[in-house]
Coordinates of C-alpha atoms and ligand atoms in Angstrom, one line a residue:
M2 CA 118.4 115.6 93.3
R3 CA 119.3 113.5 96.3
V4 CA 117.4 110.8 98.1
F5 CA 117.2 110.4 101.9
K6 CA 115.6 107.6 103.8
F7 CA 114.5 107.9 107.4
G8 CA 113.4 104.6 109.1
G9 CA 111.0 104.1 112.0
A10 CA 113.5 104.8 114.7
S11 CA 114.3 108.2 113.2
V12 CA 110.7 109.3 113.5
K13 CA 109.8 107.5 116.7
D14 CA 108.7 110.6 118.6
A15 CA 108.4 114.4 118.3
D16 CA 112.1 115.0 119.1
A17 CA 113.0 112.5 116.4
V18 CA 110.8 114.4 113.9
R19 CA 112.4 117.7 114.9
N20 CA 115.8 116.0 114.3
V21 CA 114.7 114.9 110.8
A22 CA 113.7 118.5 110.0
S23 CA 117.0 119.8 111.2
I24 CA 118.8 117.3 108.9
V25 CA 116.7 118.3 106.0
R26 CA 117.5 122.0 106.7
L27 CA 121.2 121.2 106.6
F28 CA 120.7 120.6 102.9
E29 CA 119.1 123.9 102.0
G30 CA 119.4 124.7 98.3
E31 CA 119.2 121.1 97.2
K32 CA 116.3 119.1 95.9
L33 CA 115.5 116.2 98.2
G34 CA 113.3 113.1 97.7
V35 CA 112.7 111.9 101.2
V36 CA 111.4 108.4 102.0
V37 CA 110.0 108.0 105.5
S38 CA 108.9 104.8 107.3
A39 CA 106.1 104.3 109.8
M40 CA 106.8 105.9 113.2
G41 CA 108.5 103.8 115.8
K42 CA 106.9 100.3 116.2
T43 CA 103.8 101.3 114.2
T44 CA 104.2 98.6 111.6
N45 CA 104.2 95.9 114.2
A46 CA 101.1 97.5 115.8
M47 CA 99.4 97.6 112.4
E48 CA 100.1 93.9 111.9
R49 CA 98.3 93.2 115.2
I50 CA 95.4 95.3 113.9
V51 CA 95.2 93.2 110.8
D52 CA 95.2 90.1 112.9
A53 CA 92.3 91.4 115.0
L54 CA 90.3 92.3 111.9
W55 CA 91.0 88.9 110.4
K56 CA 89.9 87.1 113.6
R57 CA 86.9 89.4 114.0
E58 CA 88.1 90.4 117.5
E59 CA 86.2 93.7 117.6
A60 CA 87.3 94.9 121.1
E61 CA 90.9 94.1 120.4
F62 CA 90.7 95.8 117.0
K63 CA 89.2 99.0 118.4
N64 CA 91.7 99.1 121.3
L65 CA 94.7 98.8 119.1
V66 CA 93.4 101.4 116.6
E67 CA 92.8 103.8 119.6
E68 CA 96.2 103.1 121.0
R69 CA 97.8 104.0 117.6
R70 CA 95.7 107.1 117.3
Q71 CA 96.8 108.3 120.7
F72 CA 100.4 107.5 119.9
H73 CA 100.3 109.8 116.8
E74 CA 98.2 112.4 118.5
A75 CA 100.7 112.8 121.2
I76 CA 103.4 113.4 118.6
L77 CA 101.2 116.0 116.9
D78 CA 100.4 117.7 120.2
D79 CA 104.1 118.0 120.9
L80 CA 105.0 119.2 117.3
F81 CA 102.3 121.7 116.6
E82 CA 101.4 124.7 118.7
S83 CA 98.0 125.3 117.1
K84 CA 95.6 122.5 117.7
E85 CA 93.6 123.9 114.7
A86 CA 96.3 122.9 112.2
Q87 CA 94.9 121.0 109.3
I88 CA 97.2 118.0 110.1
F89 CA 95.1 117.1 113.2
H90 CA 92.1 116.7 111.0
E91 CA 94.0 114.7 108.4
I92 CA 95.4 112.2 110.8
S93 CA 92.1 111.9 112.7
S94 CA 90.4 111.2 109.4
E95 CA 92.9 108.4 108.5
F96 CA 92.2 106.8 111.9
D97 CA 88.4 107.2 111.4
K98 CA 88.7 105.3 108.1
L99 CA 90.8 102.6 109.7
S100 CA 88.4 102.2 112.5
A101 CA 85.4 102.0 110.1
M102 CA 87.2 99.1 108.2
Y103 CA 86.0 96.7 110.9
E104 CA 82.5 97.1 109.6
S105 CA 83.2 97.6 105.9
N106 CA 85.9 94.9 105.4
V107 CA 85.1 91.4 106.2
P108 CA 88.3 90.1 104.7
D109 CA 88.7 87.0 102.6
N110 CA 92.3 87.7 101.5
Y111 CA 94.7 88.2 104.4
D112 CA 97.6 89.5 102.4
F113 CA 95.5 92.0 100.5
E114 CA 94.0 93.3 103.7
Y115 CA 97.4 93.4 105.3
D116 CA 98.6 95.8 102.7
Q117 CA 95.6 98.1 102.8
I118 CA 96.0 98.5 106.6
V119 CA 99.7 98.2 107.3
S120 CA 100.5 100.8 104.6
L121 CA 98.6 103.4 106.6
G122 CA 101.5 103.6 109.1
E123 CA 103.6 105.2 106.3
V124 CA 100.8 107.4 105.0
I125 CA 100.3 108.9 108.5
S126 CA 104.0 109.3 109.3
T127 CA 104.7 111.1 106.0
R128 CA 101.8 113.4 106.4
I129 CA 103.1 114.4 109.8
V130 CA 106.7 114.9 108.7
D131 CA 105.5 116.9 105.6
A132 CA 103.2 119.1 107.7
Y133 CA 105.9 119.8 110.2
L134 CA 108.5 120.7 107.5
N135 CA 106.0 123.1 106.0
E136 CA 105.4 124.6 109.4
Q137 CA 109.1 125.1 109.7
G138 CA 109.2 127.0 106.5
V139 CA 110.5 124.2 104.3
R140 CA 109.0 124.1 100.8
S141 CA 107.9 120.5 101.2
R142 CA 105.3 118.4 99.3
W143 CA 103.6 115.2 100.3
A144 CA 104.0 112.6 97.5
D145 CA 101.8 109.6 97.5
A146 CA 103.8 106.4 96.7
R147 CA 100.4 104.8 95.7
Q148 CA 100.5 107.0 92.6
L149 CA 104.2 106.4 91.9
I150 CA 105.5 102.9 92.5
R151 CA 103.6 100.4 90.3
T152 CA 103.7 96.8 91.2
D153 CA 102.1 93.5 90.4
H154 CA 99.5 91.9 92.7
S155 CA 101.8 89.9 95.0
Y156 CA 100.4 91.5 98.2
R157 CA 103.0 91.7 101.0
E158 CA 105.9 91.0 98.6
A159 CA 105.0 93.0 95.5
E160 CA 107.3 93.1 92.5
V161 CA 108.0 96.5 91.0
N162 CA 107.1 97.2 87.4
W163 CA 110.2 99.3 86.7
D164 CA 109.3 100.8 83.3
K165 CA 105.9 102.0 84.5
T166 CA 107.4 103.3 87.8
E167 CA 110.1 105.2 86.0
T168 CA 107.4 106.8 83.8
L169 CA 105.3 107.7 86.7
F170 CA 108.1 109.4 88.6
G171 CA 108.9 111.3 85.5
Q172 CA 105.4 112.5 85.1
R173 CA 104.1 112.8 88.7
F174 CA 107.1 113.5 90.8
M175 CA 110.0 115.3 89.2
P176 CA 108.0 118.2 87.8
H177 CA 107.1 119.2 91.4
F178 CA 110.7 120.1 92.1
E179 CA 110.1 123.3 90.1
T180 CA 107.8 124.5 93.0
F181 CA 109.1 122.5 96.0
D182 CA 112.5 121.7 97.4
V183 CA 111.6 118.6 99.3
Q184 CA 109.1 115.8 98.5
I185 CA 108.2 113.4 101.3
T186 CA 107.0 109.9 100.3
Q187 CA 106.2 106.6 102.0
G188 CA 108.6 103.8 102.2
F189 CA 107.6 100.2 101.4
I190 CA 104.3 100.8 99.6
G191 CA 103.2 100.8 96.0
H192 CA 100.1 100.2 94.0
T193 CA 98.7 97.9 91.3
A194 CA 97.4 99.1 87.9
E195 CA 93.9 99.3 89.5
G196 CA 95.2 101.6 92.2
L197 CA 95.1 99.0 95.0
T198 CA 97.8 99.4 97.7
T199 CA 100.6 96.9 97.9
T200 CA 103.7 96.6 100.1
L201 CA 107.2 95.5 99.1
G202 CA 107.9 93.3 102.2
R203 CA 108.9 94.2 105.7
E204 CA 111.8 96.6 106.1
G205 CA 111.2 97.6 102.5
S206 CA 111.7 101.4 102.9
D207 CA 115.3 101.2 102.0
Y208 CA 114.3 99.5 98.8
T209 CA 111.9 102.4 98.1
A210 CA 114.8 104.8 98.4
G211 CA 116.7 102.7 95.8
I212 CA 113.7 102.7 93.5
L213 CA 113.2 106.4 93.8
A214 CA 116.9 107.1 93.2
F215 CA 116.9 104.8 90.2
C216 CA 113.8 106.3 88.6
C217 CA 114.8 109.9 89.2
N218 CA 118.6 109.5 88.4
A219 CA 119.5 110.8 91.8
K220 CA 123.0 112.0 92.6
D221 CA 123.2 109.8 95.7
V222 CA 121.1 108.1 98.4
T223 CA 121.6 108.5 102.2
I224 CA 120.0 106.1 104.7
W225 CA 119.9 107.9 108.1
K226 CA 120.3 105.4 110.9
D227 CA 120.9 105.2 114.7
V228 CA 124.3 103.7 114.0
P229 CA 127.4 105.5 112.7
G230 CA 127.3 103.6 109.4
M231 CA 127.7 100.0 108.4
L232 CA 129.6 98.1 111.0
N233 CA 131.6 94.9 110.5
A234 CA 129.3 93.0 112.9
D235 CA 126.1 93.4 114.8
P236 CA 127.0 95.0 118.1
K237 CA 124.4 92.7 119.7
W238 CA 126.8 89.7 119.2
F239 CA 130.1 91.4 119.1
D240 CA 132.3 93.8 121.1
N241 CA 134.6 96.3 119.4
T242 CA 132.8 96.6 116.1
I243 CA 134.5 98.6 113.4
K244 CA 132.8 101.0 111.0
L245 CA 133.3 100.2 107.3
D246 CA 134.2 103.5 105.7
S247 CA 133.8 102.4 102.1
I248 CA 132.7 99.2 100.5
S249 CA 131.6 98.1 97.1
F250 CA 128.1 97.4 95.8
K251 CA 129.2 93.8 95.4
E252 CA 130.4 93.5 99.0
A253 CA 127.1 95.1 100.3
I254 CA 125.1 92.5 98.4
E255 CA 127.3 89.7 99.7
L256 CA 126.9 90.9 103.3
S257 CA 123.1 91.2 103.0
Y258 CA 122.9 87.8 101.3
Y259 CA 124.6 86.3 104.3
G260 CA 122.3 88.0 106.7
A261 CA 123.8 91.4 107.6
S262 CA 120.7 93.5 108.4
V263 CA 121.9 97.0 107.8
I264 CA 120.2 97.6 104.5
H265 CA 117.4 95.8 102.8
P266 CA 118.8 93.2 100.4
K267 CA 117.0 94.5 97.3
T268 CA 118.2 98.1 97.7
V269 CA 121.6 97.8 96.2
K270 CA 120.9 96.4 92.8
P271 CA 119.1 99.5 91.3
L272 CA 121.8 101.7 92.7
Q273 CA 124.6 99.6 91.3
N274 CA 122.9 99.5 87.9
K275 CA 123.1 103.3 87.7
Q276 CA 126.2 103.7 89.8
I277 CA 124.5 105.9 92.3
P278 CA 126.4 105.9 95.6
L279 CA 124.7 104.9 98.8
F280 CA 125.6 106.5 102.1
V281 CA 124.7 105.1 105.5
K282 CA 124.9 107.8 108.1
S283 CA 124.0 108.6 111.7
F284 CA 121.0 110.8 112.3
I285 CA 122.4 111.5 115.7
E286 CA 125.7 112.8 114.2
P287 CA 124.6 113.9 110.7
E288 CA 128.0 115.6 109.9
A289 CA 130.0 112.4 110.6
E290 CA 131.3 110.5 107.6
G291 CA 129.3 107.3 107.8
T292 CA 129.8 104.5 105.2
V293 CA 129.7 104.9 101.5
I294 CA 128.8 102.0 99.2
Q295 CA 130.0 102.5 95.6
S296 CA 131.6 100.7 92.7
S297 CA 135.2 100.4 93.8
T298 CA 136.1 97.1 95.5
S299 CA 139.6 98.3 96.6
N300 CA 138.7 98.6 100.3
D301 CA 136.5 95.5 100.6
H302 CA 139.2 93.2 102.0
L303 CA 140.5 95.7 104.6
I304 CA 138.3 94.7 107.5
P305 CA 136.8 91.3 108.1
S306 CA 133.0 91.3 108.6
F307 CA 131.1 88.9 110.8
I308 CA 127.5 87.8 110.4
F309 CA 125.7 85.8 113.0
K310 CA 122.6 83.8 112.6
M311 CA 121.3 82.3 115.9
N312 CA 118.8 79.6 116.5
Q313 CA 119.6 77.4 113.6
V314 CA 118.6 73.8 113.0
L315 CA 120.7 71.4 111.0
F316 CA 118.9 68.6 109.2
S317 CA 120.8 65.7 107.8
I318 CA 119.0 63.7 105.1
T319 CA 120.0 60.3 104.0
P320 CA 118.3 58.1 101.3
K321 CA 117.0 54.9 103.0
D322 CA 118.0 52.7 100.1
F323 CA 121.6 53.8 100.3
S324 CA 121.5 55.4 96.9
F325 CA 124.1 58.0 96.2
L326 CA 123.1 61.6 96.3
V327 CA 123.1 62.5 92.7
E328 CA 121.1 64.9 90.6
K329 CA 117.9 62.8 90.6
N330 CA 117.4 62.6 94.4
L331 CA 118.9 66.0 95.0
S332 CA 116.0 67.4 92.9
D333 CA 113.6 65.2 94.9
I334 CA 115.0 66.6 98.1
F335 CA 114.6 70.2 96.8
D336 CA 111.1 69.4 95.7
R337 CA 110.2 68.4 99.2
L338 CA 112.0 71.3 100.8
S339 CA 110.1 73.8 98.6
K340 CA 106.8 72.1 99.9
A341 CA 108.0 72.9 103.4
N342 CA 108.7 76.5 102.3
A343 CA 112.2 76.0 103.7
K344 CA 114.7 78.9 103.2
I345 CA 118.1 77.3 103.3
N346 CA 120.9 79.2 105.0
L347 CA 123.6 76.7 104.2
M348 CA 123.8 73.3 102.6
Q349 CA 126.4 70.6 102.0
N350 CA 126.4 67.0 100.7
S351 CA 128.5 63.9 100.8
A352 CA 127.9 60.6 99.0
L353 CA 125.0 59.5 101.2
N354 CA 124.1 62.6 103.2
F355 CA 122.6 66.0 102.4
S356 CA 122.8 68.6 105.2
I357 CA 120.8 71.8 105.3
L358 CA 120.7 74.5 107.9
L359 CA 117.4 76.5 108.5
D360 CA 116.1 79.1 110.9
E361 CA 114.5 77.2 113.8
E362 CA 111.6 79.6 114.0
K363 CA 110.7 79.2 110.4
V364 CA 110.5 75.5 110.3
N365 CA 108.2 72.9 111.8
V366 CA 110.4 69.9 112.6
D367 CA 107.6 67.4 112.7
E368 CA 106.4 68.6 109.3
M369 CA 109.9 68.3 107.9
I370 CA 110.2 64.7 109.1
K371 CA 106.8 63.8 107.7
L372 CA 107.8 65.2 104.3
F373 CA 110.8 63.0 104.1
E374 CA 110.3 59.9 106.2
D375 CA 108.9 57.6 103.4
A376 CA 112.2 57.7 101.5
Y377 CA 114.9 59.2 103.8
H378 CA 116.3 59.0 107.3
I379 CA 116.3 62.4 108.7
K380 CA 118.1 63.6 111.8
F381 CA 118.3 67.1 113.2
N382 CA 120.3 69.2 115.7
T383 CA 118.9 72.4 117.1
G384 CA 120.3 75.4 119.0
L385 CA 123.1 76.0 116.5
E386 CA 124.7 79.2 115.3
L387 CA 125.8 80.1 111.8
V388 CA 128.8 82.4 111.6
T389 CA 129.9 83.9 108.3
I390 CA 133.2 85.7 108.1
R391 CA 133.9 87.8 105.0
H392 CA 137.7 88.3 104.3
Y393 CA 138.6 85.9 107.1
D394 CA 141.9 84.7 108.4
Q395 CA 142.8 82.2 111.1
P396 CA 142.7 84.6 114.0
T397 CA 139.2 85.7 113.0
I398 CA 138.1 82.1 112.9
D399 CA 139.7 81.4 116.3
R400 CA 137.9 84.4 117.7
V401 CA 134.4 83.1 116.9
T402 CA 135.1 79.5 117.9
V403 CA 136.2 80.1 121.4
E404 CA 134.3 77.6 123.6
K405 CA 132.4 76.4 120.6
E406 CA 132.3 73.1 118.9
V407 CA 132.5 73.4 115.1
L408 CA 130.0 71.1 113.4
L409 CA 130.6 72.1 109.8
E410 CA 132.9 74.5 108.0
Q411 CA 132.8 75.8 104.5
K412 CA 135.4 78.1 102.9
T413 CA 135.8 79.9 99.7
R414 CA 138.6 82.4 99.0
E415 CA 136.7 85.3 100.6
T416 CA 134.1 83.7 102.9
A417 CA 134.3 81.2 105.7
R418 CA 131.0 79.8 107.1
L419 CA 130.9 77.8 110.3
I420 CA 128.1 76.0 112.0
V421 CA 128.9 76.1 115.7
K422 CA 127.4 74.9 119.0
Q423 CA 128.0 76.2 122.5
K424 CA 130.3 73.7 124.3
Ligands
LIG512 N1 107.6 100.2 108.2 C1 108.0 99.1 107.4 C2 108.5 98.0 108.4 O1 108.7 98.3 109.5 C3 109.0 99.4 106.3 C4 110.3 99.8 106.8 O2 110.4 100.4 107.9 O3 111.3 99.7 106.1 O4 108.8 96.9 107.9
MG513 MG1 111.8 100.2 109.8

């Protein structure tokens, strides 16, 4: 059995869904577990719907629901000749239920409500893809991730209960391959022991593919994307990117730790644990090679990779009483940082100074200053970039520092990290 994952861009309209079906048909004769995300930008739209419900903005809520209904109906109209097809009723009933939530749900737990609503994007997209495959003669079954992936109650960031999930896939998923060739399931959603819907965090559909593959001992996983594979840099920031043909699980985890956004960071671990190879391939050119992520590290050093994080703010924190930065006040600093919910991208210390780099959009500078000012002097510098280079050499460093001032540099044997500012 093999696992495929199609993200939002690969099901963004009717042509895209037809393309998914044509890729599935390329693998006739195999058993496929297929994870599908919400269509196009539906998850963002669903987030706005949750907001409108939360703020009790009825007109806004109804408009947004109507807009999503029409978006999906247009795709259905394009895909299915017969307007009598069952799928039209199914999707319409999902939207009726969503619409009725305005009256029935006066929410008191934002994260809980978020998961109940946002998950519908995936429920709807998978119903459509499954119905279309069946119409095309594929023996496909719709599998409900809310019966399969068991999580705790951390809504919006749920933790998987692996033992239970493995059992559920064994009981409720695998046996259906005796009757069906393909099973379509939702990315990014799960359920609690009471059957309440949870989500695994934004962009979590890759992770679902990893969970599914782990629990079903899949032969391999393929993530189908609109890029030819994993590139050595984000084309948004870099010309002449190079495709990585083969990298190790370890390298993939390092790259996503530093912020490469090609695969969800949690995806690799379950695959590494069972040595299940992960392919990243283009849904535009499905026959092309793509990238394979597997155990061997022998190719990792061949091509340097660049990871850019823009809009960074560097805080420099100095104890007012001139005490050295030793364990005691470091732990005080971390204590205060965790109060600010700060996610640190890089840190460094000297005798009297502790520097941390954070995403500008995730931190409130005034709040940070308030948290520290009783005992520390705190300075900050905004508008910075963090560049990480894996498998660097001097020319690669020169390349990213042209017309840039380097504020801080950290190097290990394999990784160079530079905080830079436009000159
Ligand atoms: N639809 C969800 C999101 O956009 C999950 C995913 O696509 O991976 O975050
Ligand atoms: Mg997505």
